mmCIF file of C-alpha atoms in Angstrom:
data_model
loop_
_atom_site.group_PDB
_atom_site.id
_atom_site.type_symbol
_atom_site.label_atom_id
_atom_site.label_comp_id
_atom_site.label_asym_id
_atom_site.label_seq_id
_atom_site.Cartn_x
_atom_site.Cartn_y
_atom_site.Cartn_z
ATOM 1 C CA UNK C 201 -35.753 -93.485 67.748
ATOM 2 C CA UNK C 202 -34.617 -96.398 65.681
ATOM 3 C CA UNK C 203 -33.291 -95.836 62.281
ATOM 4 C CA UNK C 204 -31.498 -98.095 59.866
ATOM 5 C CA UNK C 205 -28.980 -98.936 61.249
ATOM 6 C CA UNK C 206 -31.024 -100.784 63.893
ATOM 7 C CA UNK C 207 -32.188 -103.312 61.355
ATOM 8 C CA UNK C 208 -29.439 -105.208 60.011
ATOM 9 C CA UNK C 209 -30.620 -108.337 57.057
ATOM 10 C CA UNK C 210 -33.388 -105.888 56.199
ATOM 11 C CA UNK C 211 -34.632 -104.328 52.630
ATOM 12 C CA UNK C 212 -36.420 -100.847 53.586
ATOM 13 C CA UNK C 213 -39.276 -101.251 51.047
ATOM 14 C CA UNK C 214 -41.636 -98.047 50.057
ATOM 15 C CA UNK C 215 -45.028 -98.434 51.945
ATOM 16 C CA UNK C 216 -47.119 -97.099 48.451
ATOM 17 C CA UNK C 217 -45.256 -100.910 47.341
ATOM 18 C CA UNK C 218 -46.516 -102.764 50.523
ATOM 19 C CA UNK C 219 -49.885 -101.532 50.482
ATOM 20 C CA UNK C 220 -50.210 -102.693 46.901
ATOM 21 C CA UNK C 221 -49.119 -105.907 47.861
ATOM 22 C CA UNK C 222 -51.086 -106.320 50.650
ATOM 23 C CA UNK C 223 -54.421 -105.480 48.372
ATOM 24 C CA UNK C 224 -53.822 -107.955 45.762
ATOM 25 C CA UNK C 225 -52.808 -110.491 48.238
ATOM 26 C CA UNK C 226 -55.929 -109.860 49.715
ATOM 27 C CA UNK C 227 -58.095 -109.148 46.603
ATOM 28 C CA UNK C 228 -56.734 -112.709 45.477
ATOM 29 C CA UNK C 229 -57.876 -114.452 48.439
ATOM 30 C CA UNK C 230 -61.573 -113.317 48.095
ATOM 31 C CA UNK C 231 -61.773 -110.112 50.061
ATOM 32 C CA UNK C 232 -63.970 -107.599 48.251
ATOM 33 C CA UNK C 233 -62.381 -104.619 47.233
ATOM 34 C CA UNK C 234 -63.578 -102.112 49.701
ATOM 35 C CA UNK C 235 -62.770 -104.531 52.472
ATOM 36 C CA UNK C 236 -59.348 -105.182 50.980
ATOM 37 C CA UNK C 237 -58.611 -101.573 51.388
ATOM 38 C CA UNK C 238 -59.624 -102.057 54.996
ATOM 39 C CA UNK C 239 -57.364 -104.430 56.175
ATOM 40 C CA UNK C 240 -54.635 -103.023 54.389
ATOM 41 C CA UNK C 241 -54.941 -99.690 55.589
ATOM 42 C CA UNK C 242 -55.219 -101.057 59.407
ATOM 43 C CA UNK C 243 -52.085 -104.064 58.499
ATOM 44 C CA UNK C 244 -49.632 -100.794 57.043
ATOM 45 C CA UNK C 245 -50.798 -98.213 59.620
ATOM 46 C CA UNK C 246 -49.193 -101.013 61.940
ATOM 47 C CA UNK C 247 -45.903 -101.165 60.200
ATOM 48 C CA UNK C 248 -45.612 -96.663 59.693
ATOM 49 C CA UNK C 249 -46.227 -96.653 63.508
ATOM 50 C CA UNK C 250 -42.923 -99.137 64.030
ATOM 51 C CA UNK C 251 -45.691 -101.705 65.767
ATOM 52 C CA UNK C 252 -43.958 -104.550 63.369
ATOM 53 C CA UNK C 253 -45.368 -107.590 65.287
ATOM 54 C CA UNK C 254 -49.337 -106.939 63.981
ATOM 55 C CA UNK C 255 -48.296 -105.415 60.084
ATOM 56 C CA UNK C 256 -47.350 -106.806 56.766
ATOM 57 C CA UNK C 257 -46.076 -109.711 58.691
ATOM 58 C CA UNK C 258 -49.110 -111.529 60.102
ATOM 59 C CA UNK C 259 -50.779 -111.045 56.019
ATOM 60 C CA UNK C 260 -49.708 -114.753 55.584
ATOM 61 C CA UNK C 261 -50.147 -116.572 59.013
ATOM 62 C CA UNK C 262 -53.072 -114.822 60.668
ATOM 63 C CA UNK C 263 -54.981 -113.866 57.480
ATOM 64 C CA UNK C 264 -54.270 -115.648 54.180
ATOM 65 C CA UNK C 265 -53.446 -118.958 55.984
ATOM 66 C CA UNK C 266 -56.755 -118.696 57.568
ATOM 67 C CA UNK C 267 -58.852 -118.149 54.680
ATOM 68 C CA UNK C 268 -57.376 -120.722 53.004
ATOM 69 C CA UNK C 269 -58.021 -123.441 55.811
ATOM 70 C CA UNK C 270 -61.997 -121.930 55.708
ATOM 71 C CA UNK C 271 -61.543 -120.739 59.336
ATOM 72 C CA UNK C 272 -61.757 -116.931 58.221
ATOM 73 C CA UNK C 273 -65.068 -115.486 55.967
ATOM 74 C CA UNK C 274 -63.331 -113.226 52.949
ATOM 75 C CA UNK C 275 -66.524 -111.820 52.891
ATOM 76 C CA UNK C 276 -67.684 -110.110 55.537
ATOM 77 C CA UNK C 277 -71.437 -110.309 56.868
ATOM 78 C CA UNK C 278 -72.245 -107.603 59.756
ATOM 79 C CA UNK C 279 -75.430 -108.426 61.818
ATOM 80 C CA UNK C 280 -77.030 -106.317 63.756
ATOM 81 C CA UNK C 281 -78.378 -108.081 67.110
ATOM 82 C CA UNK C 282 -79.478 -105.152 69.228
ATOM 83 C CA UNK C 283 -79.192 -101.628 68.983
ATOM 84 C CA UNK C 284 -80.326 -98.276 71.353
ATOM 85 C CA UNK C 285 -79.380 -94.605 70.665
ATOM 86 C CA UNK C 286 -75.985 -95.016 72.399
ATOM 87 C CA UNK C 287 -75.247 -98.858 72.077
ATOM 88 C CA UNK C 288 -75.520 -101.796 69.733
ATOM 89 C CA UNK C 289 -74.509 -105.195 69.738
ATOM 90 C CA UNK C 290 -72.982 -106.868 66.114
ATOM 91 C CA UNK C 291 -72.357 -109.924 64.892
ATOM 92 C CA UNK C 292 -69.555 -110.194 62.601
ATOM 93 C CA UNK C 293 -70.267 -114.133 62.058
ATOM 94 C CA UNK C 294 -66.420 -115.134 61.494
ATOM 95 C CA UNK C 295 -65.508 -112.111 58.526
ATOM 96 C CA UNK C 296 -62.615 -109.738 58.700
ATOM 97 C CA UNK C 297 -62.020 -108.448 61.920
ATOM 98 C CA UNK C 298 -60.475 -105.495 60.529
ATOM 99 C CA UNK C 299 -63.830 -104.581 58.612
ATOM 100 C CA UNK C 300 -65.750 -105.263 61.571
ATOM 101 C CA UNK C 301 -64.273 -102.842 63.773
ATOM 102 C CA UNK C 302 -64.238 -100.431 61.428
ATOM 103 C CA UNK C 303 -67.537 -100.545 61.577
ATOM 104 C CA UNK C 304 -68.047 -101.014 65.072
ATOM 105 C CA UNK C 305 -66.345 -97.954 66.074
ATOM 106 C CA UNK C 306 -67.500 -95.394 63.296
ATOM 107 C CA UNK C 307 -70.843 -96.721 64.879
ATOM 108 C CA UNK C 308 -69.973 -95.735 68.662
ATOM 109 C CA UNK C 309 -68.364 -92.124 67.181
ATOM 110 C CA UNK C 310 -71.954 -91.644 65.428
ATOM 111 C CA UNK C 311 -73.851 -92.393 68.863
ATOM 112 C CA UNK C 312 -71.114 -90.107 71.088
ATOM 113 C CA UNK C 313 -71.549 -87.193 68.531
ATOM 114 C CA UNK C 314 -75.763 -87.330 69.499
ATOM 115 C CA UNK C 315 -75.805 -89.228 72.664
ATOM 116 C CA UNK C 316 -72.390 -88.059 74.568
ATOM 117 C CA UNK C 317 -71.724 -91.423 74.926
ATOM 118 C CA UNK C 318 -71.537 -94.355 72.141
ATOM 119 C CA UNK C 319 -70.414 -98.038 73.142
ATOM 120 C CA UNK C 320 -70.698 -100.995 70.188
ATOM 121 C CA UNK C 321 -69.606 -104.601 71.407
ATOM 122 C CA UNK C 322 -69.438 -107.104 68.420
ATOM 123 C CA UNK C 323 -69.586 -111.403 68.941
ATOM 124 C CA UNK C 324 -68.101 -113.915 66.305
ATOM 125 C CA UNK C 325 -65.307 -111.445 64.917
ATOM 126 C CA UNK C 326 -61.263 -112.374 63.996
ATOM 127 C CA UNK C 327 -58.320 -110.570 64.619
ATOM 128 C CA UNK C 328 -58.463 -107.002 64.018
ATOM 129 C CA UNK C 329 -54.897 -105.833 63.809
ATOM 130 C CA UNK C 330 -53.390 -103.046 65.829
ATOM 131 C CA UNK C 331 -56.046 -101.963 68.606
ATOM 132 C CA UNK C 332 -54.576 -98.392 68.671
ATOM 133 C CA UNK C 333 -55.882 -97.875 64.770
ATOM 134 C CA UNK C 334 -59.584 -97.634 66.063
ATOM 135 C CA UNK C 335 -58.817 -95.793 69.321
ATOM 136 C CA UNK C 336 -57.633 -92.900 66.727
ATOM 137 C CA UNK C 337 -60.316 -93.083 65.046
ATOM 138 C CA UNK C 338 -62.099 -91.714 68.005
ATOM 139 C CA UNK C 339 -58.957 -89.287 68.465
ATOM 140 C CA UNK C 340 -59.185 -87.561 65.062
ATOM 141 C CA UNK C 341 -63.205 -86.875 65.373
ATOM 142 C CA UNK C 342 -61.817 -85.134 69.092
ATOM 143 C CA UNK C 343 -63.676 -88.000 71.239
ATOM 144 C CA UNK C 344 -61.588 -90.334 74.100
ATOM 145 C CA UNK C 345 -61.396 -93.651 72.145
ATOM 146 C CA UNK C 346 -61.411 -96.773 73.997
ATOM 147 C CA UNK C 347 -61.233 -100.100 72.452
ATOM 148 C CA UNK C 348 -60.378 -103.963 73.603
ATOM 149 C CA UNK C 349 -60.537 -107.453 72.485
ATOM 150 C CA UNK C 350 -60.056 -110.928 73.603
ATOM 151 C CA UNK C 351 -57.800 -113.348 72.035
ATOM 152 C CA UNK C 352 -56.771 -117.267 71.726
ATOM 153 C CA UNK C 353 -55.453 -118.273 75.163
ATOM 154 C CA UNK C 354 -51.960 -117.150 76.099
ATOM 155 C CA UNK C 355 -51.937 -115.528 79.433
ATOM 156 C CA UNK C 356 -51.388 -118.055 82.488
ATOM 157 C CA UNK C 357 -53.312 -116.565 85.923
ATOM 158 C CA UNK C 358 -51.187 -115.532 88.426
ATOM 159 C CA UNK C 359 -50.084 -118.311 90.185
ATOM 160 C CA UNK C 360 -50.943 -120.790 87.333
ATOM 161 C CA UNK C 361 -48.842 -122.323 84.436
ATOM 162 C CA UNK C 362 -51.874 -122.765 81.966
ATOM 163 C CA UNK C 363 -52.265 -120.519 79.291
ATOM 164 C CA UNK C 364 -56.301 -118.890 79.762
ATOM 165 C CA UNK C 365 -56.572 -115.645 78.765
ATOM 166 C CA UNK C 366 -55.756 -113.586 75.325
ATOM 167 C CA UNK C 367 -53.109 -110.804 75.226
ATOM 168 C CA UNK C 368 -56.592 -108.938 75.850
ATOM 169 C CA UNK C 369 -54.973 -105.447 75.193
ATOM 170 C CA UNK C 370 -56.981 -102.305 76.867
ATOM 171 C CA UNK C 371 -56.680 -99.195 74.685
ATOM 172 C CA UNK C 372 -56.920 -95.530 75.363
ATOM 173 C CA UNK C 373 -56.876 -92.678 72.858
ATOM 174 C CA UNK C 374 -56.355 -89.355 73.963
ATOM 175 C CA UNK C 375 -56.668 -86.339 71.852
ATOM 176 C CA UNK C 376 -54.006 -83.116 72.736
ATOM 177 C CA UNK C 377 -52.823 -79.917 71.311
ATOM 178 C CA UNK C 378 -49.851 -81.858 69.936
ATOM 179 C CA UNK C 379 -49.589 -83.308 66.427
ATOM 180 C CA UNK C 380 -50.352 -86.769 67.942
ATOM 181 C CA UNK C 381 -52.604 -88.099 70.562
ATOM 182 C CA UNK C 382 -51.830 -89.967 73.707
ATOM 183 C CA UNK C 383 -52.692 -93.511 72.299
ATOM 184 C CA UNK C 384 -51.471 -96.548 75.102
ATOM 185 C CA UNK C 385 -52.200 -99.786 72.566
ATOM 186 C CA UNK C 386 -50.125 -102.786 74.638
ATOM 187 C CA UNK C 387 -51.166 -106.329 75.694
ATOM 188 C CA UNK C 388 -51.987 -107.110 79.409
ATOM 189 C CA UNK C 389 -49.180 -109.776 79.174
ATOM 190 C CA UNK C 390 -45.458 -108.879 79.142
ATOM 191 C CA UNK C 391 -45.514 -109.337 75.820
ATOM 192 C CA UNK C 392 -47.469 -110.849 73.029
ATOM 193 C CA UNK C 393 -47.330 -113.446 70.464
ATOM 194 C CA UNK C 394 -46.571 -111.075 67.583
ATOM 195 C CA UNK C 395 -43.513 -109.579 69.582
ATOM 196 C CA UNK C 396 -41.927 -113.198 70.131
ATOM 197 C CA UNK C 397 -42.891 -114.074 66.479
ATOM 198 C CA UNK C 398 -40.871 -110.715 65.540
ATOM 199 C CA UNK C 399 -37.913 -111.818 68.063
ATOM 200 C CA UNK C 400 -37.869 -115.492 66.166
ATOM 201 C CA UNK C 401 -37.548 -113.593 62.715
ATOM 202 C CA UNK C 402 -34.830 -111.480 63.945
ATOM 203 C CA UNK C 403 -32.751 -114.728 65.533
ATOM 204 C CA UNK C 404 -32.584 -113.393 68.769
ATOM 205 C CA UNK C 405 -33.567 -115.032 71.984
ATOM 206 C CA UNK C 406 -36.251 -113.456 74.568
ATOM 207 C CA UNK C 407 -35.770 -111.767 77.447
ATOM 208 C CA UNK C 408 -36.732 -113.982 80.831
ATOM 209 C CA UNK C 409 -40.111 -112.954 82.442
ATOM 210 C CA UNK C 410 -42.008 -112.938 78.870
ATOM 211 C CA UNK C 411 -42.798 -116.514 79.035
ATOM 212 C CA UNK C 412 -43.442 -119.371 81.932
ATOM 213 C CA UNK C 413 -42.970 -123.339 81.459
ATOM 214 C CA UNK C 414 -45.091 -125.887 82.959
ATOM 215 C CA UNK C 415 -42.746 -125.867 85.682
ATOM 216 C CA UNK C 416 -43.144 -122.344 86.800
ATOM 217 C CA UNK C 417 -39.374 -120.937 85.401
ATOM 218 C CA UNK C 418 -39.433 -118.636 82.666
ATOM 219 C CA UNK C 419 -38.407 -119.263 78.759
ATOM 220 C CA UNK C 420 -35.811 -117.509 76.423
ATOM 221 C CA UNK C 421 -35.836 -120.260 73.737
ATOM 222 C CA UNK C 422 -37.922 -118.223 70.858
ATOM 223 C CA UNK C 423 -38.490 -120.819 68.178
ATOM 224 C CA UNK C 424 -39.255 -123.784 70.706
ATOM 225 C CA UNK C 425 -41.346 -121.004 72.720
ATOM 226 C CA UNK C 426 -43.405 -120.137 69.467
ATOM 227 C CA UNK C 427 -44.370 -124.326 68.795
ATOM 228 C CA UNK C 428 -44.759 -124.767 72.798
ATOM 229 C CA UNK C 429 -47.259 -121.506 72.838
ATOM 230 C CA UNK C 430 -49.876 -123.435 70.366
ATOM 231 C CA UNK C 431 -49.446 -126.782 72.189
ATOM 232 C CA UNK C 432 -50.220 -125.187 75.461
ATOM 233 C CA UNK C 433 -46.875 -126.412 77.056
ATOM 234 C CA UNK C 434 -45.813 -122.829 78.013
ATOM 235 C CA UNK C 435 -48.212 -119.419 78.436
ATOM 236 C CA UNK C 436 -47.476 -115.836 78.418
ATOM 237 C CA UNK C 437 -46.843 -114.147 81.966
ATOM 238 C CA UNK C 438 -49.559 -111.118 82.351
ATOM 239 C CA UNK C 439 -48.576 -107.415 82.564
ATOM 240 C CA UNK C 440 -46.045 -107.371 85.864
ATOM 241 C CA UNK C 441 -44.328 -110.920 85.056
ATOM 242 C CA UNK C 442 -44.699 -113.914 86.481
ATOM 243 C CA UNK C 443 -45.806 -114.469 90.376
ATOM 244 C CA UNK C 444 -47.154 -111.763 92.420
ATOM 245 C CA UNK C 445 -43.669 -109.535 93.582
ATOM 246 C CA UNK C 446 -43.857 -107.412 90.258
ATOM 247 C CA UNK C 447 -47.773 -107.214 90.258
ATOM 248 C CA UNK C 448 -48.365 -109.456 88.128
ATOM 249 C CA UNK C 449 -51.893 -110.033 89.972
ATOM 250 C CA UNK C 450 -52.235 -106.609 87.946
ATOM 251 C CA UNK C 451 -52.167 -107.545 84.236
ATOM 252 C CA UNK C 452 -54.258 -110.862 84.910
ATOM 253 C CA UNK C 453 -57.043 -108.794 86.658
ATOM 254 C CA UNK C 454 -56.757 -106.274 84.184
ATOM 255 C CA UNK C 455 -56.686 -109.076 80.970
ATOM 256 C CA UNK C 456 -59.780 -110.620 82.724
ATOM 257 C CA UNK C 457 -61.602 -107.403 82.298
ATOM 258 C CA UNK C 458 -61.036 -107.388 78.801
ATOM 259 C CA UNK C 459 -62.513 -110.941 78.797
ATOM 260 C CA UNK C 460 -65.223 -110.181 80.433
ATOM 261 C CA UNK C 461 -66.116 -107.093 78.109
ATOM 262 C CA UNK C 462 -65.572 -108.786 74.717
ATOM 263 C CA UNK C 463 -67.724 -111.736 75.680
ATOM 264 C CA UNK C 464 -70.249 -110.935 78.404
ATOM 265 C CA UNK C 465 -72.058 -108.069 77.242
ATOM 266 C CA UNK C 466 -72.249 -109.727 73.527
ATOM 267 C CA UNK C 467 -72.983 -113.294 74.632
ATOM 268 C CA UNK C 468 -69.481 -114.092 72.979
ATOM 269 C CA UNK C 469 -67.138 -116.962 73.129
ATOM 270 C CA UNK C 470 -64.507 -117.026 76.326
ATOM 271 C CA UNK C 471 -61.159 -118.347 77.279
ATOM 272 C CA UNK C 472 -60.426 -121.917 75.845
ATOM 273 C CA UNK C 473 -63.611 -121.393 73.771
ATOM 274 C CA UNK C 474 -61.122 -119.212 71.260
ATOM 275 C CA UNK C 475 -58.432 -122.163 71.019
ATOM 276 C CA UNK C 476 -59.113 -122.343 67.262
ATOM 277 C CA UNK C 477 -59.340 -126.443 67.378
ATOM 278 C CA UNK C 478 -62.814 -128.668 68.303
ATOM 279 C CA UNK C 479 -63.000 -131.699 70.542
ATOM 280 C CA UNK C 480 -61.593 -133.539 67.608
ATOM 281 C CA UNK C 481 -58.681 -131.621 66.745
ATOM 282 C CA UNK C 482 -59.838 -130.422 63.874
ATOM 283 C CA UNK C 483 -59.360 -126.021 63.529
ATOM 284 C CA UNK C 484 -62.119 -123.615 63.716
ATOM 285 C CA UNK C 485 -62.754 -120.108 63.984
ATOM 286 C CA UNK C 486 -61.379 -117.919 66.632
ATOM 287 C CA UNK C 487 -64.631 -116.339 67.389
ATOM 288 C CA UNK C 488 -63.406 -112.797 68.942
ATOM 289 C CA UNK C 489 -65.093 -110.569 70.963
ATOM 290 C CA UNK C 490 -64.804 -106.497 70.837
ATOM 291 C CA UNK C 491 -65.706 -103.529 72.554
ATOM 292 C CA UNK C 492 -65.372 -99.519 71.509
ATOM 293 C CA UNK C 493 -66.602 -96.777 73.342
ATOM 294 C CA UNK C 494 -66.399 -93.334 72.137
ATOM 295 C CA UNK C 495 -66.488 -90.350 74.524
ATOM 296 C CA UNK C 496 -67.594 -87.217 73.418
ATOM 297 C CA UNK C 497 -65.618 -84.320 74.840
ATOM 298 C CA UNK C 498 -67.700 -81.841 74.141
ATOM 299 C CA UNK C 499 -70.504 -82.884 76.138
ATOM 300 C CA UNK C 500 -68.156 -82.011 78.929
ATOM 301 C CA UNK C 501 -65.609 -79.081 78.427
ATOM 302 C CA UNK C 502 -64.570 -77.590 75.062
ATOM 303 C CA UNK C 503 -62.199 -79.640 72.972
ATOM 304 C CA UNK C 504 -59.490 -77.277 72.635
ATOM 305 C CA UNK C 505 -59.462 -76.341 75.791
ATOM 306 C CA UNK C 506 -59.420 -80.429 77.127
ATOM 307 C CA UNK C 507 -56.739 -81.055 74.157
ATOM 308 C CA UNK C 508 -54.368 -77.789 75.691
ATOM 309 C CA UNK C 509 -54.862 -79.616 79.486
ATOM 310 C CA UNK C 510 -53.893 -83.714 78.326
ATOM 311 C CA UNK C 511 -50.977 -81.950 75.657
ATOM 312 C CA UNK C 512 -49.716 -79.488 79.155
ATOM 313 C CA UNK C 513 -49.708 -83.207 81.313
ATOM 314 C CA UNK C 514 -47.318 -84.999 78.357
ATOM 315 C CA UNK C 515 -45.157 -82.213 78.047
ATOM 316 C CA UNK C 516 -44.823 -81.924 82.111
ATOM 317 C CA UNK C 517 -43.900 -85.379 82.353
ATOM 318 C CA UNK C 518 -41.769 -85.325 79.210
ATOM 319 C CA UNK C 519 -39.939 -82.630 81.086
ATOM 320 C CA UNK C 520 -39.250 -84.020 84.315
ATOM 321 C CA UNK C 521 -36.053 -85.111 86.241
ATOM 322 C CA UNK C 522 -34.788 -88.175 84.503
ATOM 323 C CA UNK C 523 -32.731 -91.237 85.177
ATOM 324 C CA UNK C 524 -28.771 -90.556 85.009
ATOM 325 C CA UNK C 525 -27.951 -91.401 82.069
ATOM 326 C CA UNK C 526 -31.264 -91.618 79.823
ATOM 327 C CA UNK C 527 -31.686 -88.742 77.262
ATOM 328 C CA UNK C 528 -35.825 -88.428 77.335
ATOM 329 C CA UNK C 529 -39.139 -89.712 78.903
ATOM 330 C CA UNK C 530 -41.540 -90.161 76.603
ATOM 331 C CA UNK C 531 -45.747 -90.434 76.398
ATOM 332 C CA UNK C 532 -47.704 -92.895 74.690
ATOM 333 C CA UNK C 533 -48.152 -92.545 70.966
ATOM 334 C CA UNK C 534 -44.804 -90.180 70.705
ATOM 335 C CA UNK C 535 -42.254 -92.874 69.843
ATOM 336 C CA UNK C 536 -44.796 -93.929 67.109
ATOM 337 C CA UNK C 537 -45.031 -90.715 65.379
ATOM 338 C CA UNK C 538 -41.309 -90.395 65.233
ATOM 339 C CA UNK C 539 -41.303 -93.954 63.413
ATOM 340 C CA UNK C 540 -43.885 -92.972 61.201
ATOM 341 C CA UNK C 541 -42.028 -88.834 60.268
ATOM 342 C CA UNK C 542 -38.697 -91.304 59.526
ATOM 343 C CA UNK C 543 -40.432 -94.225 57.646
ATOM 344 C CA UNK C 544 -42.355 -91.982 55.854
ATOM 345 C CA UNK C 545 -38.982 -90.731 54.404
ATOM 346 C CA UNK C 546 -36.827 -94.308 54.350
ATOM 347 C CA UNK C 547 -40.041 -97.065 53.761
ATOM 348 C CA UNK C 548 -40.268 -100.144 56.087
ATOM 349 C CA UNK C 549 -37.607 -102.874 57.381
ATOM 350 C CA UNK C 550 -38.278 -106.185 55.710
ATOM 351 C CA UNK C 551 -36.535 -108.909 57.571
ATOM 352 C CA UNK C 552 -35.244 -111.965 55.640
ATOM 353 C CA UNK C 553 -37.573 -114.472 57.040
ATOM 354 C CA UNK C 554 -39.890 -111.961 55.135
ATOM 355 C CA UNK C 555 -38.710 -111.357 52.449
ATOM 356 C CA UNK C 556 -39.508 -114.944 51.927
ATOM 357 C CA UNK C 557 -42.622 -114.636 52.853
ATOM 358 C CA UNK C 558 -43.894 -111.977 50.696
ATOM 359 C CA UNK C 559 -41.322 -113.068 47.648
ATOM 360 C CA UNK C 560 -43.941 -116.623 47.295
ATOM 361 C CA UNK C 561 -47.597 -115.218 48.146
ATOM 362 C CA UNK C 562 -46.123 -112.847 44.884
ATOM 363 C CA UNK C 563 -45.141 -115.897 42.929
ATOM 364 C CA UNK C 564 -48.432 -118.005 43.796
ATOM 365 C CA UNK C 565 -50.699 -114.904 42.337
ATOM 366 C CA UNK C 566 -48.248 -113.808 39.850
ATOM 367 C CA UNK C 567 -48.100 -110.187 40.865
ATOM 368 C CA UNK C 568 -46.299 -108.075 38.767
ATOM 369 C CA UNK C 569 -44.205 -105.722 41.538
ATOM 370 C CA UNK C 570 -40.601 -105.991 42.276
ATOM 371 C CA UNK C 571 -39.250 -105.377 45.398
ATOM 372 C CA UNK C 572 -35.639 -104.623 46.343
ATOM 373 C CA UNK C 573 -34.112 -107.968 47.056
ATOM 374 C CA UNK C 574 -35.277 -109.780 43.925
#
């Protein structure tokens, strides 16, 4: 587990601080209250969990920026387009993702707690922060959670150089007997924007097979990497890297799936539809597509009894012969409730780059809170 040490040029900065921040930021910029305390609970539940590419630092560029270019409702307008005991289809005509998925997936839990089985897909959303946020909320009412979205384009097709699909991730929460559930929240590309973003704040240069040039060879230059992504010069390589030796073949058919289910089923917007720019140039909405399905365990086997079987399967493979050399195996969601039992103690690691960041959105609303490097 990474502590201190492991973030050198960074303030550790009390979350009760951040999440204030956050609110006002977002208060300021026209969310409504109750939304406000949405998106800030989702942006910091990000940053506790150690998942520092989607928290406080996409406030200003993915959120803030956006409202202030009108690409990105403050206020946000939920319609309902069709609806059946276990399904419904929203509309969340360009608000806060955040608050739309929210939404969405308290809906599906509602319809798997009657029906078994609830599914909500949802048309004309944003970005809705850490995927693995609503997957728990399925989790914690003892239901399998399953959530995914689609994204701007990124992802190249095996074989190709030009950037199609979103990071699409496909998310599974698990509940167990342990004080966390088996949550797998990743992108179906090597890596994802937010990562290399994270990388370009921290100086350091990525590691090959992340990225793939027009020319087919991969990229380590970070900052050039991060201007080349929104020209379209370079893409993303899907889940397995680039070319088909690794499997790659397996995170593009995987990422189409994703594609498929946030825009198929909801009569959504697709692939180089979410570019964010019209035929002019000029930007636009990134019109996302969702989908949550919450299974209700109970409609199958007890859920203490399911919970004691899925915590038995981590522990077994926590426990089993390891690499020379390495100290543990772990299961998904373990390594982010060890970063949230430290952080909870020491706060969160505010890079430089950061710092700035947050030091003038304070000085352009004149919030009153000091933080640690001022």
């Amino acid at each position: 587990m990474m502590n201190q040490h492991d973030y050198p040029d960074c303030e550790w900065v009390d979350f009760k601080l951040l999440e204030t921040f956050v609110y006002q930021c977002l208060c300021k910029s026209g969310v409504p209250e109750a939304d406000a305390a949405i998106v800030t609970d989702v942006l910091i539940e990000s940053d506790k969990r150690g998942i520092d590419s989607h928290g406080i630092g996409r406030l200003k560029p993915i959120y803030i920026d956006r409202i202030d270019q009108g690409i990105l409702k403050p206020v946000t307008k939920i319609t309902m387009i069709k609806e059946t005991p276990s399904t419904a289809v929203l509309d969340g005509n360009n608000g806060m993702g955040h608050v739309i998925s929210k939404k969405a997936m308290q809906m599906a839990v509602e319809k798997a707690q009657k029906q078994g089985l609830g599914m909500v897909v949802v048309r004309n959303s944003t970005h809705y922060g850490i995927a693995g946020y609503y997957a728990t909320m399925a989790t914690d009412a003892d239901m399998i959670g399953v959530t995914g979205t689609n994204a701007r384009p990124s992802i190249a097709p095996t074989h190709g150089v030009e950037n199609m699909l979103g990071t699409n991730p496909l998310v599974f929460g698990i509940p167990t007997d342990e004080p966390f559930p088996f949550v797998i929240d990743c992108a179906t590309s090597v890596s994802q924007r937010g990562k290399i973003e994270m990388y370009a704040r921290l100086g350091k240069s990525l590691p090959p097979g992340w990225v793939i040039g027009k020319d087919g060879k991969t990229r380590t230059d970070t900052e050039e990497v991060l201007r080349h992504l929104k020209q379209g010069i370079v893409a993303l390589s899907p889940l397995g890297g680039i070319g088909e030796e690794n499997g790659g073949y397996k995170g593009y058919g995987y990422a189409t799936v994703v594609e498929v289910l946030s825009a198929a089923l909801q009569n959504g917007s697709y692939l180089k539809a979410l570019n964010g720019v019209d035929k002019d140039g000029k930007k636009i909405p990134y019109p996302l597509g969702h989908f949550f399905l919450a299974i209700n365990i109970e409609n199958f086997i007890s859920p203490s009894l399911f919970k004691k079987i899925a915590g038995s399967i981590m522990r077994d493979l926590r426990q089993s012969e390891k690499v020379p050399g390495e100290e543990r195996i772990y299961t998904a969601g373990e390594k982010e409730y060890e970063t949230w039992i430290y952080r909870r103690k020491h706060g969160c690691p505010i890079p430089k780059p950061l710092q700035v960041v947050i030091t003038s959105l304070k000085e352009r609303w004149q919030l009153q809170l000091d933080f640690p490097w001022e």
